[in-house]
Tab-separated table of C-alpha atoms in Angstrom:
chain	number	residue	atom	x	y	z
A	1	GLN	CA	104.569	108.874	106.599
A	2	SER	CA	101.787	108.385	104.080
A	3	VAL	CA	101.976	105.868	101.235
A	4	LEU	CA	100.827	108.531	98.773
A	5	THR	CA	102.773	111.811	98.731
A	6	GLN	CA	101.057	115.192	98.529
A	7	PRO	CA	102.431	118.700	99.051
A	8	PRO	CA	101.524	119.893	102.553
A	9	SER	CA	100.114	123.166	101.281
A	10	VAL	CA	99.210	125.129	98.193
A	11	SER	CA	97.750	128.584	97.810
A	12	GLY	CA	96.235	130.818	95.208
A	13	ALA	CA	94.300	134.010	94.753
A	14	PRO	CA	90.592	134.042	93.959
A	15	GLY	CA	90.017	133.217	90.306
A	16	GLN	CA	93.361	131.507	89.864
A	17	ARG	CA	94.113	127.870	89.071
A	18	VAL	CA	95.912	125.540	91.444
A	19	THR	CA	96.975	121.936	91.164
A	20	ILE	CA	97.632	119.352	93.855
A	21	SER	CA	99.835	116.389	93.057
A	22	CYS	CA	99.619	112.877	94.453
A	23	THR	CA	102.583	110.575	93.940
A	24	GLY	CA	102.400	106.854	94.533
A	25	SER	CA	104.302	103.809	93.362
A	26	SER	CA	104.060	100.688	91.230
A	27	SER	CA	102.217	99.036	94.127
A	28	ASN	CA	99.250	101.390	94.085
A	29	ILE	CA	98.603	104.086	91.482
A	30	GLY	CA	101.164	102.600	89.094
A	31	ALA	CA	99.520	99.190	89.408
A	32	GLY	CA	96.478	100.620	87.677
A	33	TYR	CA	94.302	101.317	90.690
A	34	ASP	CA	92.046	104.315	90.466
A	35	VAL	CA	92.697	107.513	92.395
A	36	HIS	CA	89.990	109.361	94.287
A	37	TRP	CA	90.035	112.814	95.834
A	38	TYR	CA	88.276	114.047	98.951
A	39	GLN	CA	87.631	117.543	100.221
A	40	GLN	CA	87.507	118.174	103.951
A	41	LEU	CA	86.203	121.566	104.965
A	42	PRO	CA	87.248	122.762	108.432
A	43	GLY	CA	85.528	120.818	111.182
A	44	THR	CA	83.608	118.518	108.841
A	45	ALA	CA	83.823	114.983	107.504
A	46	PRO	CA	85.574	114.264	104.212
A	47	LYS	CA	83.477	114.492	101.064
A	48	LEU	CA	84.103	112.666	97.794
A	49	LEU	CA	85.253	115.202	95.196
A	50	ILE	CA	86.650	113.152	92.296
A	51	TYR	CA	86.316	109.394	91.765
A	52	ASP	CA	87.997	107.010	89.378
A	53	ASN	CA	90.718	109.517	88.508
A	54	LYS	CA	88.601	112.095	86.716
A	55	ASN	CA	84.891	111.746	87.426
A	56	ARG	CA	82.868	114.224	89.463
A	57	PRO	CA	79.959	113.125	91.663
A	58	SER	CA	76.707	114.936	91.130
A	59	GLY	CA	76.824	118.414	92.618
A	60	VAL	CA	80.582	118.925	92.384
A	61	PRO	CA	81.361	121.986	90.248
A	62	ASP	CA	83.263	121.457	87.017
A	63	ARG	CA	85.944	123.778	88.382
A	64	PHE	CA	87.339	120.612	89.947
A	65	SER	CA	89.061	118.107	87.681
A	66	GLY	CA	91.335	115.121	88.105
A	67	SER	CA	93.883	113.271	86.043
A	68	LYS	CA	96.193	110.320	86.407
A	69	SER	CA	99.393	109.292	84.674
A	70	GLY	CA	101.792	106.546	85.571
A	71	THR	CA	102.373	106.518	89.313
A	72	SER	CA	100.885	109.981	89.915
A	73	ALA	CA	97.619	111.849	89.881
A	74	SER	CA	96.612	115.488	90.040
A	75	LEU	CA	93.680	117.549	91.185
A	76	ALA	CA	93.131	120.880	89.475
A	77	ILE	CA	90.906	123.644	90.749
A	78	THR	CA	90.154	126.538	88.441
A	79	GLY	CA	88.395	129.814	89.233
A	80	LEU	CA	89.477	129.526	92.867
A	81	GLN	CA	86.870	130.640	95.400
A	82	ALA	CA	87.113	131.365	99.114
A	83	GLU	CA	84.837	128.399	99.819
A	84	ASP	CA	87.445	126.065	98.307
A	85	GLU	CA	89.713	126.611	101.296
A	86	ALA	CA	89.981	123.116	102.748
A	87	ASP	CA	92.168	120.045	103.095
A	88	TYR	CA	92.354	117.757	100.064
A	89	TYR	CA	93.273	114.077	100.178
A	90	CYS	CA	94.044	111.603	97.432
A	91	GLN	CA	93.297	107.919	97.942
A	92	SER	CA	93.989	104.691	96.096
A	93	TYR	CA	94.437	100.996	96.755
A	94	GLY	CA	97.655	99.117	97.387
A	95	SER	CA	98.299	95.688	95.924
A	96	ASN	CA	101.056	94.846	98.388
A	97	LEU	CA	98.712	94.131	101.292
A	98	SER	CA	98.718	97.799	102.290
A	99	GLY	CA	95.012	98.049	101.646
A	100	TRP	CA	93.380	101.381	101.083
A	101	VAL	CA	95.927	104.189	101.133
A	102	PHE	CA	95.639	107.949	101.529
A	103	GLY	CA	97.909	110.862	100.823
A	104	GLY	CA	98.988	113.007	103.733
A	105	GLY	CA	96.638	115.776	102.688
A	106	THR	CA	97.136	119.234	101.185
A	107	LYS	CA	95.871	122.388	102.807
A	108	LEU	CA	94.569	124.848	100.233
A	109	THR	CA	94.675	128.480	101.243
A	110	VAL	CA	92.783	131.056	99.195
A	111	LEU	CA	94.716	134.293	99.528
B	1	GLU	CA	69.104	110.076	101.268
B	2	VAL	CA	72.159	108.111	102.329
B	3	GLN	CA	72.988	108.612	105.988
B	4	LEU	CA	75.741	107.146	108.152
B	5	LEU	CA	75.719	107.809	111.873
B	6	GLU	CA	78.584	106.754	114.118
B	7	SER	CA	78.327	106.290	117.858
B	8	GLY	CA	80.236	104.778	120.745
B	9	GLY	CA	83.229	107.072	120.985
B	10	GLY	CA	84.540	108.359	124.274
B	11	LEU	CA	87.421	108.449	126.717
B	12	VAL	CA	89.129	105.155	127.526
B	13	GLN	CA	92.294	104.242	129.370
B	14	PRO	CA	95.272	102.689	127.599
B	15	GLY	CA	94.743	98.951	127.327
B	16	GLY	CA	90.993	99.375	127.456
B	17	SER	CA	88.261	98.513	124.975
B	18	LEU	CA	85.582	100.385	123.080
B	19	ARG	CA	82.949	99.395	120.534
B	20	LEU	CA	81.991	101.796	117.765
B	21	SER	CA	78.803	101.499	115.754
B	22	CYS	CA	77.695	102.887	112.422
B	23	ALA	CA	73.986	103.021	111.621
B	24	ALA	CA	73.198	103.212	107.922
B	25	SER	CA	70.038	104.306	106.151
B	26	GLY	CA	68.831	105.383	102.737
B	27	PHE	CA	70.392	102.574	100.703
B	28	SER	CA	70.492	98.799	100.399
B	29	PHE	CA	73.098	98.236	103.096
B	30	ARG	CA	73.896	94.601	102.310
B	31	ASN	CA	74.968	95.522	98.773
B	32	TYR	CA	77.865	97.725	99.855
B	33	ALA	CA	81.234	97.183	101.444
B	34	MET	CA	81.889	99.483	104.369
B	35	MET	CA	85.010	101.063	105.807
B	36	TRP	CA	86.362	102.656	108.954
B	37	VAL	CA	88.754	105.562	108.461
B	38	ARG	CA	90.309	107.542	111.289
B	39	GLN	CA	91.889	110.949	111.693
B	40	ALA	CA	94.179	111.737	114.601
B	41	PRO	CA	94.006	115.305	115.917
B	42	GLY	CA	95.552	117.657	113.378
B	43	LYS	CA	96.597	114.758	111.145
B	44	GLY	CA	95.528	113.167	107.892
B	45	LEU	CA	93.182	110.324	107.057
B	46	GLU	CA	94.158	106.725	107.784
B	47	TRP	CA	92.222	103.691	106.605
B	48	VAL	CA	91.567	101.335	109.529
B	49	SER	CA	89.352	98.453	108.444
B	50	GLY	CA	86.913	97.275	105.816
B	51	ILE	CA	84.214	94.635	105.419
B	52	SER	CA	82.463	93.223	102.368
B	53	GLY	CA	78.734	93.541	101.850
B	54	SER	CA	78.083	90.001	102.999
B	55	GLY	CA	80.483	90.285	105.911
B	56	ASP	CA	82.467	87.296	104.681
B	57	SER	CA	85.627	89.292	103.996
B	58	THR	CA	87.326	91.632	106.409
B	59	TYR	CA	90.440	93.764	106.074
B	60	TYR	CA	92.655	95.554	108.581
B	61	ALA	CA	95.488	98.031	108.553
B	62	ASP	CA	98.676	96.649	110.063
B	63	SER	CA	98.429	99.235	112.854
B	64	VAL	CA	95.236	97.655	114.230
B	65	LYS	CA	95.479	94.023	113.114
B	66	GLY	CA	94.934	91.657	116.024
B	67	ARG	CA	93.409	94.390	118.205
B	68	PHE	CA	90.373	95.587	116.240
B	69	THR	CA	87.496	93.492	114.871
B	70	ILE	CA	85.033	94.719	112.264
B	71	SER	CA	81.584	93.211	111.865
B	72	ARG	CA	78.198	94.033	110.396
B	73	GLY	CA	74.570	93.160	110.905
B	74	ASN	CA	72.766	93.443	107.607
B	75	SER	CA	69.366	92.831	109.161
B	76	LYS	CA	69.823	95.946	111.286
B	77	ASN	CA	71.843	97.998	108.792
B	78	THR	CA	74.699	98.428	111.234
B	79	MET	CA	78.459	98.035	111.240
B	80	SER	CA	80.663	97.807	114.298
B	81	LEU	CA	84.299	98.138	115.228
B	82	GLN	CA	85.402	96.379	118.392
B	83	MET	CA	88.603	98.005	119.581
B	84	ASN	CA	90.714	96.217	122.184
B	85	SER	CA	94.134	96.902	123.726
B	86	LEU	CA	93.757	100.556	122.891
B	87	ARG	CA	96.827	102.763	122.729
B	88	ALA	CA	97.349	106.504	122.898
B	89	GLU	CA	98.058	106.498	119.158
B	90	ASP	CA	94.532	105.195	118.506
B	91	THR	CA	93.178	108.589	119.597
B	92	ALA	CA	91.281	109.939	116.608
B	93	ILE	CA	87.962	110.745	115.045
B	94	TYR	CA	86.633	107.512	113.551
B	95	TYR	CA	84.540	107.798	110.405
B	96	CYS	CA	82.463	105.105	108.784
B	97	ALA	CA	82.265	105.289	105.020
B	98	ARG	CA	80.481	103.443	102.236
B	99	ARG	CA	82.532	101.983	99.387
B	100	GLU	CA	80.634	102.802	96.234
B	101	GLY	CA	81.527	99.936	93.915
B	102	VAL	CA	82.116	96.205	93.855
B	103	ILE	CA	85.836	96.401	93.174
B	104	LYS	CA	88.245	96.996	96.024
B	105	SER	CA	89.629	100.196	94.550
B	106	SER	CA	86.243	101.922	94.412
B	107	ALA	CA	85.838	105.275	96.117
B	108	MET	CA	84.279	105.942	99.506
B	109	ASP	CA	81.291	107.929	98.413
B	110	TYR	CA	79.469	108.661	101.651
B	111	TRP	CA	80.914	109.412	105.084
B	112	GLY	CA	79.453	109.762	108.540
B	113	GLN	CA	80.136	112.742	110.775
B	114	GLY	CA	82.603	110.784	112.898
B	115	THR	CA	82.936	109.803	116.540
B	116	LEU	CA	85.864	110.820	118.726
B	117	VAL	CA	87.899	108.205	120.556
B	118	THR	CA	90.361	109.439	123.165
B	119	VAL	CA	92.804	107.005	124.752
B	120	SER	CA	94.331	108.543	127.831
B	121	SER	CA	94.895	107.869	131.494
């Protein structure tokens, strides 16, 4: 069981908007630690998608956005494309000696 | 261009040992903390271990504490993970990753392609 909770799956049609939630606790996200998001395309290594809650690394389309509030964070993807079909993971840091923590991952299916 | 290349994975019997390596290039290695993250077959990501840029500070997940040892050689731009007393549940792809900032909660901005470790008799 992961420290951060994500829905196992989400889906949407091309062009639609989807959101993926990431719920933590007062020991990690709620303690003020930043949330990061990673995209893992099938058969590849994870890739940083959003860092420090809402920032996009160079090269990441602005269709991807992140937010954080309280003990939760969200990843939003607008204008869904077939190439967005992947697993998405949130990650933060835990102050209770748990170290670096990940969500269980969310599989995005583009219908 | 930042590159991270893992090696050393393979098949090992339960109770055995294995040493993974991560060769880094394209950045000032000694200035960055590094991490090991693993992914069991069909499962999610799990942080395993981390080491500061100087190598003075090391961190371990409870699941590997006392069995795994992380180290780095800044003169050779390499990081290693010595894995002892391996268990079936250690079977996973092991990724090395760079931590992008100086604070512990910084993101892991570059990842290697991973090396597969299989623990089975």
